[in-house]
């Protein structure tokens, strides 16, 4: 319900924000002033557990191809535990981070040994913004994501057999300052209309 309300209220804002969309690609840090940061130690799982809705209380779910892993803290920007995707080298593996409510920015620490990766911001299943990062034959451990747009999911497509994500941060869509006044006006208008109907009925 809340997500659909955001989509209706902020569709115009999302279109205007798209002009200032800023992909976060191979950055040394994630978004600033995040409303929520998930380090994946909030819910302890057995290594190898398929991760879907275990972190839903923190505003995110995952699908598919992600597993809970530990013992990789030697990689920069990553802290045990995290989520990993395993695939066959040379084949495409896709997984999605789904936000419970629309967000205006999100970033994650992402590590892979090599390969080509596509990051896509989605809203209601439609592409809002997308970019490609080619690590070639070099390893990468950096931050990726989006800001300056409204979206409710990030899809990651990888040509590498093994990737790790950690330190997922996101910022909620800000409520416009005029919105409470607008909603208050609607409520008052509804009361007036009901009183007029009662007066006519009398």
Short mmCIF file of N, CA, C and O in Angstrom, two decimals, residues 87-154:
data_model
loop_
_atom_site.label_atom_id
_atom_site.label_comp_id
_atom_site.label_asym_id
_atom_site.label_seq_id
_atom_site.Cartn_x
_atom_site.Cartn_y
_atom_site.Cartn_z
N UNK A 87 27.93 -18.91 -9.66
CA UNK A 87 27.43 -19.29 -10.98
C UNK A 87 28.51 -20.01 -11.74
O UNK A 87 29.57 -20.32 -11.21
N UNK A 88 28.24 -20.29 -12.99
CA UNK A 88 29.22 -20.94 -13.85
C UNK A 88 29.95 -19.87 -14.65
O UNK A 88 29.32 -18.97 -15.21
N UNK A 89 31.26 -19.96 -14.70
CA UNK A 89 32.05 -18.97 -15.42
C UNK A 89 31.60 -18.89 -16.87
O UNK A 89 31.42 -19.90 -17.55
N UNK A 90 31.38 -17.65 -17.34
CA UNK A 90 30.97 -17.45 -18.72
C UNK A 90 29.47 -17.41 -18.91
O UNK A 90 29.00 -17.11 -20.00
N UNK A 91 28.71 -17.73 -17.87
CA UNK A 91 27.25 -17.66 -17.97
C UNK A 91 26.74 -16.48 -17.14
O UNK A 91 27.39 -16.05 -16.19
N UNK A 92 25.58 -15.94 -17.51
CA UNK A 92 25.02 -14.79 -16.81
C UNK A 92 24.26 -15.24 -15.57
O UNK A 92 23.46 -16.17 -15.61
N UNK A 93 24.52 -14.56 -14.46
CA UNK A 93 23.78 -14.78 -13.22
C UNK A 93 23.11 -13.48 -12.83
O UNK A 93 23.74 -12.42 -12.84
N UNK A 94 21.83 -13.54 -12.51
CA UNK A 94 21.07 -12.34 -12.16
C UNK A 94 20.46 -12.47 -10.78
O UNK A 94 19.93 -13.53 -10.43
N UNK A 95 20.56 -11.42 -9.98
CA UNK A 95 19.85 -11.37 -8.71
C UNK A 95 19.36 -9.95 -8.46
O UNK A 95 19.87 -8.99 -9.05
N UNK A 96 18.35 -9.84 -7.61
CA UNK A 96 17.67 -8.56 -7.41
C UNK A 96 17.55 -8.23 -5.94
O UNK A 96 17.23 -9.09 -5.11
N UNK A 97 17.82 -6.96 -5.62
CA UNK A 97 17.57 -6.40 -4.29
C UNK A 97 16.26 -5.64 -4.37
O UNK A 97 16.14 -4.68 -5.13
N UNK A 98 15.26 -6.08 -3.61
CA UNK A 98 13.94 -5.47 -3.64
C UNK A 98 13.72 -4.65 -2.37
O UNK A 98 13.84 -5.19 -1.26
N UNK A 99 13.39 -3.38 -2.53
CA UNK A 99 13.12 -2.52 -1.38
C UNK A 99 11.63 -2.53 -1.06
O UNK A 99 10.80 -2.46 -1.98
N UNK A 100 11.30 -2.60 0.22
CA UNK A 100 9.89 -2.63 0.62
C UNK A 100 9.16 -1.39 0.15
O UNK A 100 8.02 -1.45 -0.32
N UNK A 101 9.80 -0.23 0.26
CA UNK A 101 9.24 1.04 -0.19
C UNK A 101 10.21 1.68 -1.18
O UNK A 101 11.40 1.36 -1.21
N UNK A 102 9.70 2.60 -1.97
CA UNK A 102 10.54 3.30 -2.93
C UNK A 102 11.67 4.03 -2.23
O UNK A 102 11.52 4.54 -1.12
N UNK A 103 12.84 4.07 -2.87
CA UNK A 103 14.01 4.75 -2.31
C UNK A 103 14.51 5.78 -3.31
O UNK A 103 14.21 5.72 -4.51
N UNK A 104 15.29 6.74 -2.80
CA UNK A 104 15.85 7.77 -3.66
C UNK A 104 17.34 7.57 -3.89
O UNK A 104 17.93 8.24 -4.74
N UNK A 105 17.95 6.65 -3.14
CA UNK A 105 19.38 6.34 -3.31
C UNK A 105 19.67 5.02 -2.63
O UNK A 105 19.03 4.66 -1.63
N UNK A 106 20.62 4.28 -3.19
CA UNK A 106 21.05 3.03 -2.57
C UNK A 106 22.44 2.69 -3.09
O UNK A 106 22.78 2.97 -4.24
N UNK A 107 23.25 2.10 -2.21
CA UNK A 107 24.59 1.66 -2.60
C UNK A 107 24.93 0.39 -1.86
O UNK A 107 24.36 0.08 -0.81
N UNK A 108 25.87 -0.37 -2.42
CA UNK A 108 26.31 -1.60 -1.79
C UNK A 108 27.78 -1.83 -2.10
O UNK A 108 28.26 -1.46 -3.17
N UNK A 109 28.48 -2.42 -1.14
CA UNK A 109 29.85 -2.86 -1.40
C UNK A 109 29.77 -4.13 -2.24
O UNK A 109 29.03 -5.06 -1.90
N UNK A 110 30.51 -4.16 -3.32
CA UNK A 110 30.42 -5.24 -4.30
C UNK A 110 31.82 -5.73 -4.61
O UNK A 110 32.73 -4.94 -4.88
N UNK A 111 32.01 -7.04 -4.55
CA UNK A 111 33.32 -7.60 -4.81
C UNK A 111 33.22 -8.74 -5.82
O UNK A 111 32.31 -9.57 -5.74
N UNK A 112 34.14 -8.74 -6.76
CA UNK A 112 34.21 -9.81 -7.76
C UNK A 112 35.65 -9.94 -8.23
O UNK A 112 36.42 -8.98 -8.19
N UNK A 113 36.02 -11.11 -8.66
CA UNK A 113 37.39 -11.33 -9.11
C UNK A 113 37.64 -10.75 -10.50
O UNK A 113 38.72 -10.25 -10.78
N UNK A 114 36.66 -10.82 -11.38
CA UNK A 114 36.79 -10.30 -12.73
C UNK A 114 35.42 -10.37 -13.37
O UNK A 114 34.47 -10.91 -12.80
N UNK A 115 35.28 -9.80 -14.57
CA UNK A 115 34.03 -9.97 -15.31
C UNK A 115 33.36 -8.67 -15.68
O UNK A 115 33.87 -7.57 -15.48
N UNK A 116 32.17 -8.81 -16.24
CA UNK A 116 31.36 -7.70 -16.70
C UNK A 116 30.04 -7.70 -15.92
O UNK A 116 29.43 -8.75 -15.75
N UNK A 117 29.61 -6.51 -15.47
CA UNK A 117 28.45 -6.44 -14.59
C UNK A 117 27.51 -5.33 -15.06
O UNK A 117 27.95 -4.26 -15.46
N UNK A 118 26.21 -5.60 -14.97
CA UNK A 118 25.20 -4.60 -15.30
C UNK A 118 24.34 -4.35 -14.06
O UNK A 118 23.81 -5.29 -13.46
N UNK A 119 24.23 -3.08 -13.69
CA UNK A 119 23.41 -2.66 -12.55
C UNK A 119 22.21 -1.89 -13.10
O UNK A 119 22.38 -0.93 -13.86
N UNK A 120 21.00 -2.31 -12.72
CA UNK A 120 19.78 -1.70 -13.23
C UNK A 120 18.86 -1.30 -12.09
O UNK A 120 18.55 -2.13 -11.23
N UNK A 121 18.46 -0.03 -12.06
CA UNK A 121 17.46 0.43 -11.10
C UNK A 121 16.08 0.25 -11.71
O UNK A 121 15.84 0.66 -12.85
N UNK A 122 15.18 -0.38 -10.96
CA UNK A 122 13.83 -0.67 -11.44
C UNK A 122 12.79 0.02 -10.56
O UNK A 122 13.00 0.21 -9.37
N UNK A 123 11.67 0.36 -11.17
CA UNK A 123 10.52 0.86 -10.42
C UNK A 123 9.28 0.19 -10.98
O UNK A 123 8.92 0.39 -12.14
N UNK A 124 8.67 -0.66 -10.17
CA UNK A 124 7.51 -1.40 -10.64
C UNK A 124 7.85 -2.35 -11.78
O UNK A 124 6.99 -2.65 -12.61
N UNK A 125 9.09 -2.81 -11.83
CA UNK A 125 9.52 -3.73 -12.87
C UNK A 125 10.05 -3.06 -14.13
O UNK A 125 10.58 -3.74 -15.02
N UNK A 126 9.93 -1.74 -14.22
CA UNK A 126 10.41 -1.00 -15.40
C UNK A 126 11.78 -0.38 -15.11
O UNK A 126 12.03 0.09 -14.00
N UNK A 127 12.63 -0.35 -16.12
CA UNK A 127 13.97 0.21 -15.96
C UNK A 127 13.91 1.73 -15.82
O UNK A 127 13.29 2.42 -16.62
N UNK A 128 14.56 2.23 -14.76
CA UNK A 128 14.68 3.67 -14.54
C UNK A 128 16.05 4.15 -14.99
O UNK A 128 16.20 5.19 -15.63
N UNK A 129 17.08 3.38 -14.65
CA UNK A 129 18.46 3.74 -14.99
C UNK A 129 19.28 2.46 -15.00
O UNK A 129 18.99 1.51 -14.27
N UNK A 130 20.31 2.42 -15.84
CA UNK A 130 21.15 1.23 -15.92
C UNK A 130 22.55 1.63 -16.34
O UNK A 130 22.74 2.60 -17.08
N UNK A 131 23.55 0.90 -15.86
CA UNK A 131 24.92 1.13 -16.31
C UNK A 131 25.69 -0.18 -16.26
O UNK A 131 25.32 -1.13 -15.58
N UNK A 132 26.78 -0.20 -17.00
CA UNK A 132 27.62 -1.39 -17.10
C UNK A 132 29.00 -1.10 -16.55
O UNK A 132 29.54 0.00 -16.74
N UNK A 133 29.57 -2.07 -15.86
CA UNK A 133 30.94 -1.95 -15.36
C UNK A 133 31.73 -3.18 -15.80
O UNK A 133 31.33 -4.31 -15.53
N UNK A 134 32.83 -2.94 -16.49
CA UNK A 134 33.67 -4.03 -16.98
C UNK A 134 34.96 -4.05 -16.19
O UNK A 134 35.80 -3.16 -16.32
N UNK A 135 35.11 -5.05 -15.34
CA UNK A 135 36.32 -5.18 -14.53
C UNK A 135 37.44 -5.87 -15.30
O UNK A 135 38.57 -5.93 -14.81
N UNK A 136 37.13 -6.37 -16.49
CA UNK A 136 38.15 -7.07 -17.26
C UNK A 136 38.64 -8.29 -16.50
O UNK A 136 37.86 -9.07 -15.96
N UNK A 137 39.95 -8.42 -16.40
CA UNK A 137 40.53 -9.54 -15.66
C UNK A 137 41.08 -9.08 -14.31
O UNK A 137 41.86 -9.79 -13.68
N UNK A 138 40.66 -7.89 -13.88
CA UNK A 138 41.10 -7.36 -12.59
C UNK A 138 40.02 -7.58 -11.54
O UNK A 138 38.83 -7.62 -11.85
N UNK A 139 40.44 -7.69 -10.29
CA UNK A 139 39.48 -7.81 -9.21
C UNK A 139 38.95 -6.42 -8.85
O UNK A 139 39.62 -5.41 -9.08
N UNK A 140 37.74 -6.37 -8.32
CA UNK A 140 37.18 -5.09 -7.89
C UNK A 140 36.47 -5.29 -6.56
O UNK A 140 35.81 -6.30 -6.34
N UNK A 141 36.65 -4.36 -5.66
CA UNK A 141 35.88 -4.30 -4.42
C UNK A 141 35.60 -2.83 -4.18
O UNK A 141 36.45 -2.09 -3.70
N UNK A 142 34.40 -2.39 -4.54
CA UNK A 142 34.05 -0.98 -4.47
C UNK A 142 32.55 -0.86 -4.25
O UNK A 142 31.85 -1.86 -4.08
N UNK A 143 32.06 0.39 -4.27
CA UNK A 143 30.64 0.63 -4.06
C UNK A 143 29.95 0.93 -5.38
O UNK A 143 30.49 1.63 -6.24
N UNK A 144 28.74 0.37 -5.51
CA UNK A 144 27.93 0.57 -6.70
C UNK A 144 26.50 0.87 -6.27
O UNK A 144 26.07 0.48 -5.18
N UNK A 145 25.74 1.55 -7.13
CA UNK A 145 24.35 1.85 -6.81
C UNK A 145 23.83 3.02 -7.62
O UNK A 145 24.33 3.33 -8.71
N UNK A 146 22.82 3.69 -7.06
CA UNK A 146 22.16 4.80 -7.76
C UNK A 146 21.74 5.85 -6.75
O UNK A 146 21.45 5.55 -5.59
N UNK A 147 21.68 7.11 -7.20
CA UNK A 147 21.07 8.18 -6.42
C UNK A 147 20.51 9.22 -7.37
O UNK A 147 20.84 9.25 -8.56
N UNK A 148 19.60 10.04 -6.86
CA UNK A 148 18.99 11.07 -7.69
C UNK A 148 17.80 10.60 -8.50
O UNK A 148 17.32 11.32 -9.38
N UNK A 149 17.31 9.38 -8.23
CA UNK A 149 16.13 8.85 -8.92
C UNK A 149 15.27 8.12 -7.89
O UNK A 149 15.70 7.86 -6.77
N UNK A 150 14.05 7.78 -8.28
CA UNK A 150 13.16 7.00 -7.42
C UNK A 150 13.06 5.59 -8.00
O UNK A 150 12.76 5.42 -9.18
N UNK A 151 13.32 4.59 -7.18
CA UNK A 151 13.28 3.20 -7.64
C UNK A 151 12.95 2.28 -6.47
O UNK A 151 13.02 2.69 -5.31
N UNK A 152 12.57 1.03 -6.78
CA UNK A 152 12.22 0.10 -5.71
C UNK A 152 12.98 -1.22 -5.80
O UNK A 152 12.69 -2.16 -5.05
N UNK A 153 13.95 -1.31 -6.71
CA UNK A 153 14.75 -2.54 -6.82
C UNK A 153 16.03 -2.25 -7.58
O UNK A 153 16.09 -1.33 -8.41
N UNK A 154 17.06 -3.04 -7.29
CA UNK A 154 18.30 -3.02 -8.07
C UNK A 154 18.54 -4.44 -8.57
O UNK A 154 18.61 -5.38 -7.77
#
